[in-house]
Coordinates of C-alpha atoms and ligand atoms in Angstrom, one line a residue:
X1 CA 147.1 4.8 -97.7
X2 CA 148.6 1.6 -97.1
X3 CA 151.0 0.2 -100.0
X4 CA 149.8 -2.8 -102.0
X5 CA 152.6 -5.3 -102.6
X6 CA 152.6 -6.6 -106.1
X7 CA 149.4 -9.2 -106.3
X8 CA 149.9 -12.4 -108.3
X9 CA 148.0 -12.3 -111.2
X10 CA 145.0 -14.7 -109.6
X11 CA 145.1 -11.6 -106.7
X12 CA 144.7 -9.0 -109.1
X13 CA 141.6 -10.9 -111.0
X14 CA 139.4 -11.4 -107.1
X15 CA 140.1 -7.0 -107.0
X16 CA 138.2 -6.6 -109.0
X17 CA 135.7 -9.0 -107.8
X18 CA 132.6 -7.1 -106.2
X19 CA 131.9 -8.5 -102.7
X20 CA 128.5 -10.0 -103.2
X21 CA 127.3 -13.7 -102.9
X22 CA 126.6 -14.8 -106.0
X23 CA 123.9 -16.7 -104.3
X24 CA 123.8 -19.8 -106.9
X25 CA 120.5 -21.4 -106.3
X26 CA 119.6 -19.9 -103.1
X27 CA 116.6 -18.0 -102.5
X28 CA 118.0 -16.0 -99.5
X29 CA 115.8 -13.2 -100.0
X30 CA 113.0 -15.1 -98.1
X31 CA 115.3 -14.7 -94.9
X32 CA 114.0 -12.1 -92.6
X33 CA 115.2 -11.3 -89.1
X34 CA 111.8 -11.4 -88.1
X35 CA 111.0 -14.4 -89.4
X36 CA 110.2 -16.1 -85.8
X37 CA 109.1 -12.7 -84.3
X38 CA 105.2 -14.4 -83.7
X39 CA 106.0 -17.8 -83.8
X40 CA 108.7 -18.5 -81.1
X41 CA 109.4 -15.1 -78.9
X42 CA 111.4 -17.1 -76.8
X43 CA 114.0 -17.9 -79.2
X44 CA 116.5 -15.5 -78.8
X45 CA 116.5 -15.6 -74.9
X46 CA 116.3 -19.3 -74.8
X47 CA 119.5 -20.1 -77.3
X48 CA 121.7 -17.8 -75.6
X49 CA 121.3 -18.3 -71.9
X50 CA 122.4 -22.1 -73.3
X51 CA 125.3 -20.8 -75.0
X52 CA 126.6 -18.5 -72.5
X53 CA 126.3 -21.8 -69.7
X54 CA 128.2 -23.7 -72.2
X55 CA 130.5 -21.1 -72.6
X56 CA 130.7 -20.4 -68.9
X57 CA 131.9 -24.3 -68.4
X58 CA 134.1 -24.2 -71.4
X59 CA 135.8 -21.5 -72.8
X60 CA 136.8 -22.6 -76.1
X61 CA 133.0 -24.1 -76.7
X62 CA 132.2 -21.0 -78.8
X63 CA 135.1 -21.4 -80.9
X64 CA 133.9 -25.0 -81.5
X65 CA 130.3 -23.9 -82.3
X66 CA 131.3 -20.8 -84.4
X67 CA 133.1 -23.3 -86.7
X68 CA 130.1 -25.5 -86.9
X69 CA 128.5 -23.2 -88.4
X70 CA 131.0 -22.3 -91.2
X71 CA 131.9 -26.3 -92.3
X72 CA 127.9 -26.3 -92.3
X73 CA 128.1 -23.5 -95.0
X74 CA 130.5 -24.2 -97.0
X75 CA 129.1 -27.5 -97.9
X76 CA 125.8 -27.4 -99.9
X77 CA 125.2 -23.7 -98.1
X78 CA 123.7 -23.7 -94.4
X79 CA 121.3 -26.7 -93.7
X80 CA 122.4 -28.4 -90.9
X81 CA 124.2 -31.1 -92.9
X82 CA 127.0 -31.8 -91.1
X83 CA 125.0 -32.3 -87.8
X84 CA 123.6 -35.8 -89.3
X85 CA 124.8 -38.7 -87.5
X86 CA 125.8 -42.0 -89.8
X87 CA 123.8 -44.6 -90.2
X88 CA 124.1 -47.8 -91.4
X89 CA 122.4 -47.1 -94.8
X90 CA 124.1 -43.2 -94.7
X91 CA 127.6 -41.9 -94.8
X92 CA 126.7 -37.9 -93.5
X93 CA 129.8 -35.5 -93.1
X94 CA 130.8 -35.8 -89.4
X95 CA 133.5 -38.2 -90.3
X96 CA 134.6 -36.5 -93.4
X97 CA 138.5 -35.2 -93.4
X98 CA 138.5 -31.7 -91.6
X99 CA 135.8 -32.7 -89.8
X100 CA 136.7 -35.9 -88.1
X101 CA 137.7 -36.3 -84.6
X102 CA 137.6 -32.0 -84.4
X103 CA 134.2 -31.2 -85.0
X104 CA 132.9 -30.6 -81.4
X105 CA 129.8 -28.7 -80.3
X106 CA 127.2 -31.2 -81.2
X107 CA 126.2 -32.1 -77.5
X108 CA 125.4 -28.0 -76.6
X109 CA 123.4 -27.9 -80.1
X110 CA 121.1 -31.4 -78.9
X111 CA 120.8 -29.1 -75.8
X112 CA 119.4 -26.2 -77.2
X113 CA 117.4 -28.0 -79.9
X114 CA 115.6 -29.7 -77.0
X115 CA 114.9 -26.9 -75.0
X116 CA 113.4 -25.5 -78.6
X117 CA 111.3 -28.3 -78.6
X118 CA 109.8 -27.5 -75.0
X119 CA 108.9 -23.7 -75.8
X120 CA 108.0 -23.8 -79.7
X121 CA 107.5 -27.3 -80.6
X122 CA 108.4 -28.0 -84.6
X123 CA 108.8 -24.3 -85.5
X124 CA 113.1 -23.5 -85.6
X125 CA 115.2 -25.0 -87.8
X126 CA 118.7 -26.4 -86.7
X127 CA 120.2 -24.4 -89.9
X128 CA 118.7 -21.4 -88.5
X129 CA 119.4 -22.4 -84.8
X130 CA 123.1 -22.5 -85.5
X131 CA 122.9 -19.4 -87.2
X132 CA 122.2 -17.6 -84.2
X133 CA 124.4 -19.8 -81.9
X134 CA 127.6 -18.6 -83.7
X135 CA 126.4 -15.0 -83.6
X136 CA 126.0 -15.5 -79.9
X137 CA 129.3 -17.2 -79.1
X138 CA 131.5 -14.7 -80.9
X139 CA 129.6 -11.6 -78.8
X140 CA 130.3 -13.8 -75.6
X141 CA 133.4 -14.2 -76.1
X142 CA 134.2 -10.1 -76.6
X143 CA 133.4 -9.9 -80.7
X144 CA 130.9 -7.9 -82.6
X145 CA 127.2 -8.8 -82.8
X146 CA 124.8 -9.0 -86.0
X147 CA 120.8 -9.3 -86.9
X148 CA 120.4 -12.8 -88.0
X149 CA 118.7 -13.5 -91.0
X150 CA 116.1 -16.5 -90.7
X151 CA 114.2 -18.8 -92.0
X152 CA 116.5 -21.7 -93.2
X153 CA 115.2 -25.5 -93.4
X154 CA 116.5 -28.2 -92.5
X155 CA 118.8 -30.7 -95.6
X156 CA 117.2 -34.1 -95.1
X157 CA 120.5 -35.5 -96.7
X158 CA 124.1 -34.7 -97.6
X159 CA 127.4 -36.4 -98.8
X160 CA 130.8 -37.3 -97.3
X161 CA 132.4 -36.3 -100.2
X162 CA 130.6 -32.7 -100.4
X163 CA 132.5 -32.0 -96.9
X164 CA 135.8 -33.7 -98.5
X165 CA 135.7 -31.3 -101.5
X166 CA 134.4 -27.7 -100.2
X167 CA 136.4 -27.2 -97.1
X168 CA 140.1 -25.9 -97.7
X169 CA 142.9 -28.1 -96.1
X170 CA 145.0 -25.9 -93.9
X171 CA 148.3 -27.1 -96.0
X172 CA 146.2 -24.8 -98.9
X173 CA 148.7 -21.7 -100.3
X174 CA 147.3 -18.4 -100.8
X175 CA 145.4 -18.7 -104.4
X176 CA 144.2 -22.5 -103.5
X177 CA 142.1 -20.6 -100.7
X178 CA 141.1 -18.1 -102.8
X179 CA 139.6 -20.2 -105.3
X180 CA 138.0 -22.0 -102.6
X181 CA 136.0 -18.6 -101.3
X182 CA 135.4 -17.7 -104.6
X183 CA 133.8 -20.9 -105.4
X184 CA 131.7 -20.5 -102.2
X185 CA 130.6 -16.6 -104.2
X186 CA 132.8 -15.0 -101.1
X187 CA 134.8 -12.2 -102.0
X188 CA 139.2 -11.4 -100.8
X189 CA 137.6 -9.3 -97.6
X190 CA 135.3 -11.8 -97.1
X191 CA 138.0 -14.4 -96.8
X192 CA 140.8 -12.4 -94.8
X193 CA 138.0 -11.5 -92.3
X194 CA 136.3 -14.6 -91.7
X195 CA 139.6 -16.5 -91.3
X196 CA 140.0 -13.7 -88.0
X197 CA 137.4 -16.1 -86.6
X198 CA 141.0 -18.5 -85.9
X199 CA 141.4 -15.4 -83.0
X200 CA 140.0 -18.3 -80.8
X201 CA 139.7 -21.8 -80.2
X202 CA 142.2 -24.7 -80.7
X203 CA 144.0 -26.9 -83.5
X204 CA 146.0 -30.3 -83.3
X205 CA 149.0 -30.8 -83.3
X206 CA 148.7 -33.0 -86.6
X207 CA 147.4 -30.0 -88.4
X208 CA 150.4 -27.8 -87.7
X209 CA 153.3 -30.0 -87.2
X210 CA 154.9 -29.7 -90.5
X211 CA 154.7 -25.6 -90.3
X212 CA 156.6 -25.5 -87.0
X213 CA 159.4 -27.9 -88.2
X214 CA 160.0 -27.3 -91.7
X215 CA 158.8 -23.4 -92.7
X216 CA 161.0 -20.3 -92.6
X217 CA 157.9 -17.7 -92.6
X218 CA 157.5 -18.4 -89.0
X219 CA 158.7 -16.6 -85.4
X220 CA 161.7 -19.2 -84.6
X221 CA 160.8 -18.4 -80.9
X222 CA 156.9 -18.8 -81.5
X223 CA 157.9 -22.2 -83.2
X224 CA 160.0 -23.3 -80.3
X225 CA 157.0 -22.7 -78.0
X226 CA 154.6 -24.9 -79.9
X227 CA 157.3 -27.8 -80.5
X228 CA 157.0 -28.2 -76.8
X229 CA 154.0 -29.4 -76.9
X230 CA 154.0 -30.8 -80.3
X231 CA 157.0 -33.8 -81.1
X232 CA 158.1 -34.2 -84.2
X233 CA 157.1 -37.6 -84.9
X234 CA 154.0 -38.8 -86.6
X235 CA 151.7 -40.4 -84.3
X236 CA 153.1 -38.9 -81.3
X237 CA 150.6 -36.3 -79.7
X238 CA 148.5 -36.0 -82.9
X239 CA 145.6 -34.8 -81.0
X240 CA 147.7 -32.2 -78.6
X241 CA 146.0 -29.1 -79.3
X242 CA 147.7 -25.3 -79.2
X243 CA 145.4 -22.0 -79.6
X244 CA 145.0 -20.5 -83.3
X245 CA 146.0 -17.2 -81.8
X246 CA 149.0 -17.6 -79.8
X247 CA 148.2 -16.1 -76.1
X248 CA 145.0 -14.8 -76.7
X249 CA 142.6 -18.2 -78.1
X250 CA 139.9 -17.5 -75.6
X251 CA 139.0 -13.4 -76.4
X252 CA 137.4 -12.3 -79.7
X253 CA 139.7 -9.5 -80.7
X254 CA 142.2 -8.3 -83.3
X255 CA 145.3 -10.1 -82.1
X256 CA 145.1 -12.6 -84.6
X257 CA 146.4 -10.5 -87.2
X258 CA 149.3 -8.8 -84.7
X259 CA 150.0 -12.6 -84.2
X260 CA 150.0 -13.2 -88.2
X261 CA 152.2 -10.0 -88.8
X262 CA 154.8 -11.2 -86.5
X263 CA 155.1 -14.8 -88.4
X264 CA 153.2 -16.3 -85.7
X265 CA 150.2 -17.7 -87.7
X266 CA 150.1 -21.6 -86.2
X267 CA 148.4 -22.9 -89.7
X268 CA 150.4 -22.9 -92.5
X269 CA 147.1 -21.5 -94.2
X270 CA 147.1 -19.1 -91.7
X271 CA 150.3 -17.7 -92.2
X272 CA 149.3 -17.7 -95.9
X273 CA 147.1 -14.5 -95.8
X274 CA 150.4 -12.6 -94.5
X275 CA 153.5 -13.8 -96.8
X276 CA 153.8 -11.0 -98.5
X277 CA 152.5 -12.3 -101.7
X278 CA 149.5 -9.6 -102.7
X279 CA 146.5 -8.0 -101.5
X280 CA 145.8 -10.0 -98.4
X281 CA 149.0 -8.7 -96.9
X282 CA 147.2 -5.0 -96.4
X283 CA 144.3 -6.6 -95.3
X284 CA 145.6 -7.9 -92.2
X285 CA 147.2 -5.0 -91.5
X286 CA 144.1 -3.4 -91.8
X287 CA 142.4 -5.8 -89.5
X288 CA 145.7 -5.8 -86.9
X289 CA 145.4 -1.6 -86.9
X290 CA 141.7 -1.2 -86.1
X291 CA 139.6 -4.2 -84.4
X292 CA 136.4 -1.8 -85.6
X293 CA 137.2 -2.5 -89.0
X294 CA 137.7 -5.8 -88.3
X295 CA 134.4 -6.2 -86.1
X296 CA 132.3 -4.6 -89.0
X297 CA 133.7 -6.1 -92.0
X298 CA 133.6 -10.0 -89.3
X299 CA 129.9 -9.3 -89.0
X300 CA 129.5 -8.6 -92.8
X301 CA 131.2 -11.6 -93.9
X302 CA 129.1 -13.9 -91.7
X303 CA 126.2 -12.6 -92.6
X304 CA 127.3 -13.2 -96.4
X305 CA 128.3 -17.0 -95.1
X306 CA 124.8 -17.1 -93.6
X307 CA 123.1 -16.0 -97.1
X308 CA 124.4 -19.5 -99.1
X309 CA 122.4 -21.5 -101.2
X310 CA 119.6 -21.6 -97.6
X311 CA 116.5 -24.3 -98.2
X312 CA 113.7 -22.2 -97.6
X313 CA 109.6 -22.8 -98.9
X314 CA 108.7 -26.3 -99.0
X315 CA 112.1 -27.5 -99.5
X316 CA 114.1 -29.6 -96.7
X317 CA 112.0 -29.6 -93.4
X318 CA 112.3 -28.9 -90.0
X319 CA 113.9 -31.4 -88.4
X320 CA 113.0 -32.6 -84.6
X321 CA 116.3 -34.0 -83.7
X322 CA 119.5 -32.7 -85.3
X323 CA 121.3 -35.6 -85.7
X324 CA 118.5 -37.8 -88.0
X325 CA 116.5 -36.6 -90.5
X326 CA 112.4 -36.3 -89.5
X327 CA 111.9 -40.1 -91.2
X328 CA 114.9 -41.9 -91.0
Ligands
LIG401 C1 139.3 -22.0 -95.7 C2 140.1 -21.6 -94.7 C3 140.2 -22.4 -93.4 C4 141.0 -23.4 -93.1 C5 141.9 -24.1 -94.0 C6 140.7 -23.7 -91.7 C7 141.3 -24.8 -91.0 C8 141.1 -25.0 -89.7 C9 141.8 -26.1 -88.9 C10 142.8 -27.1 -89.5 C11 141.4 -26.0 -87.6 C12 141.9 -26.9 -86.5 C13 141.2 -28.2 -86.5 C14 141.8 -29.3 -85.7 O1 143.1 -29.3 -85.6 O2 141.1 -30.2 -85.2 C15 140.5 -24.9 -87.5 C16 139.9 -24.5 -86.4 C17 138.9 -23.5 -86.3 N1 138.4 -22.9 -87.4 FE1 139.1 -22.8 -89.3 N2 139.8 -22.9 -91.2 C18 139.4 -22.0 -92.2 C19 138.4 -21.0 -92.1 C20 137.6 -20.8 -91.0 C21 136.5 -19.9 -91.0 C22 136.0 -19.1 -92.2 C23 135.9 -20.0 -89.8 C24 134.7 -19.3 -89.2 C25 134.0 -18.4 -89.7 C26 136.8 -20.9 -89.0 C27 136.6 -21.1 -87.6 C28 137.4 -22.0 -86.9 C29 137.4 -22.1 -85.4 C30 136.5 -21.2 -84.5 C31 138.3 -23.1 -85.1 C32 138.6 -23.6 -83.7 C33 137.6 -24.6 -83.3 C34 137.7 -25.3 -81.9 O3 138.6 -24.8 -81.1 O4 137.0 -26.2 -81.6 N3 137.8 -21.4 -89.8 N4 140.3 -24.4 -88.8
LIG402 C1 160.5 -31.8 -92.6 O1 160.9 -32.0 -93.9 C2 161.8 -33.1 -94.1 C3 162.3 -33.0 -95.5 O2 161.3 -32.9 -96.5 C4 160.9 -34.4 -93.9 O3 161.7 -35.5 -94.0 C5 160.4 -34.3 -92.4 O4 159.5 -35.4 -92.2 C6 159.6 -33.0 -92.2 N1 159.2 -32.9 -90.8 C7 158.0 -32.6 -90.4 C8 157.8 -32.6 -88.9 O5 157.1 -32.3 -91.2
LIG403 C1 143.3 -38.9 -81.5 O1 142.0 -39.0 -80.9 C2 141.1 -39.8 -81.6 C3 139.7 -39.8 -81.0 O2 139.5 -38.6 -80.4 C4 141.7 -41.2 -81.6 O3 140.8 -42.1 -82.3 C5 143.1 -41.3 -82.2 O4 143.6 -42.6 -82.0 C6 144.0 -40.3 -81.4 N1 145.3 -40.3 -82.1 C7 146.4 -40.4 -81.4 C8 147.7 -40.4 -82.2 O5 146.5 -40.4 -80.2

């Protein structure tokens, strides 16, 4: 049994916190993993063959399209929101704070909508469609594999300031991103496992400079490292990008959390969940001791992600292109 170190008070009120999405709104009990089984066999076959080419040309392309998925989510639950392009009469999420200038993805998702289009014409929602691209590029790229649950429509709108207000900044301390899962009906292992999903792909140099300058709850030889490619000064090499787990941003595994314990978390966020400040702490050590329990409890947090607020019935539609809504 692994010590607990002495949980803040805000800690000690998410223990006791069942794991369960709370589910406000949402109907996800209409998602089966059937749901397509008659109406588009090919769907399975024909998403991932896409993702693993993209993959194949690009490594860190299923980082990018893993995290499309979750800033879909966490805004307004999974519809496909933030794929909407602006308009001139609509301001959609792309260019909304965390998501400007680092979403990426959107090119592989036309791709695969498309090819959709050719074998089941009208039938697979872009909500659902990303649902199954994120389960397919973490199992490419080494990680555990899930049964997706289906049969999400399509938002036909969305706000700037939705995306602006649900996702977490990565200068967010401990509580500030436990509130934010909480608010989203996630639970503590929820959060602590889903963040494992920063075991690959990239983040710029803007979003960590401050942490490898100015914190003392960082590896000083780790830091040196990503100073080198990351000056000091605002406004030089803002958009130079380092991997979220230091050696090892390509492979879906359990170094993250070997990188965290060793004070070599790049985000300041991300060296939040190991600071020694309450439950989270024995979570990662969890995670950084077995990559099963990771892998299973990964799986079972994504699949609670996937359950949020979903449009389903005659609610939303299914949209033909993922950038515009159906009549725009
Ligand atoms: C609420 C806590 C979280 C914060 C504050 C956060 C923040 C960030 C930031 C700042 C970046 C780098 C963006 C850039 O510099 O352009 C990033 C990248 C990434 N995030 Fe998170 N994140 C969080 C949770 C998650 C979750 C839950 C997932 C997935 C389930 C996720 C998946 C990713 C992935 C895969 C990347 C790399 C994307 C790429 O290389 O294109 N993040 N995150
Ligand atoms: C580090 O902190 C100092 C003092 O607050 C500040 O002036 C400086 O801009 C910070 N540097 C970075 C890279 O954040
Ligand atoms: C970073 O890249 C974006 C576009 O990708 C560009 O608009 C911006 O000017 C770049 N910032 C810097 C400091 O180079």
């Amino acid at each position: 049994m692994q010590k607990m170190a002495s949980p803040s008070s805000l800690s000690k009120a998410v223990l006791t916190l069942a794991c369960v999405v709370l589910l406000i709104g949402g109907t996800s009990a209409q998602l089966s993993i059937s749901y397509y089984a008659e109406s588009c066999p090919k769907l399975f076959p024909t998403v991932k063959s896409i993702v693993q080419e993209a993959i194949a040309e690009e490594a860190r392309m299923g980082a990018s399209l893993l995290r499309l998925f979750f800033h879909d989510c966490f805004v307004n639950g999974c519809d496909r929101s933030n794929l909407l392009d602006d308009t001139p009469t609509f301001t959609g999420e792309k260019n909304a704070i965390p998501n400007k200038n680092s979403l990426r993805g959107f090119d592989v998702v036309d791709k695969i909508k498309s090819a959709m289009e050719e074998v089941c014409p009208g039938i697979v929602s872009c909500a659902d469609l990303l649902a199954i691209i994120s389960r397919d590029s973490v199992e490419i790229l080494g990680g555990p594999g899930w049964d997706v649950k289906l049969g999400r429509r399509d938002a036909t709108t969305t706000s700037q300031a939705a995306a602006n207000n649900n996702l977490a900044p990565p200068t967010d301390n401990l509580n500030a991103l436990i509130s934010n899962f909480q608010n989203h009906g996630l639970c503590l292992k929820d959060l602590v496992a889903q963040y494992g999903a920063h075991t690959v792909g990239q983040a710029r140099c803007i979003n960590f400079r401050a942490r490898i300058y100015n914190e003392s709850n960082i590896d000083s030889s780790f830091a040196h490292v990503m100073q080198s490619n990351c000056p000091s000064v605002t406004g030089n090499g803002d958009n130079n990008t380092d991997g979220l787990d230091y050696q090892s941003a390509t492979s879906f595994d359990n170094t993250y959390f070997l990188n965290l314990m060793k004070k070599r978390g790049l985000l300041h966020s991300d060296q939040q969940l190991f600071n020694g400040a309450g439950y989270t702490d024995s979570l990662v050590r969890t995670y950084a001791k077995s990559q099963d329990t990771f892998f299973k409890d990964f799986a079972a947090a994504m699949i609670n992600m996937g359950d949020m607020k979903p449009l389903t019935g005659s609610n939303g539609e299914i949209r033909k292109n993922c950038r515009r809504v159906n009549n725009y």
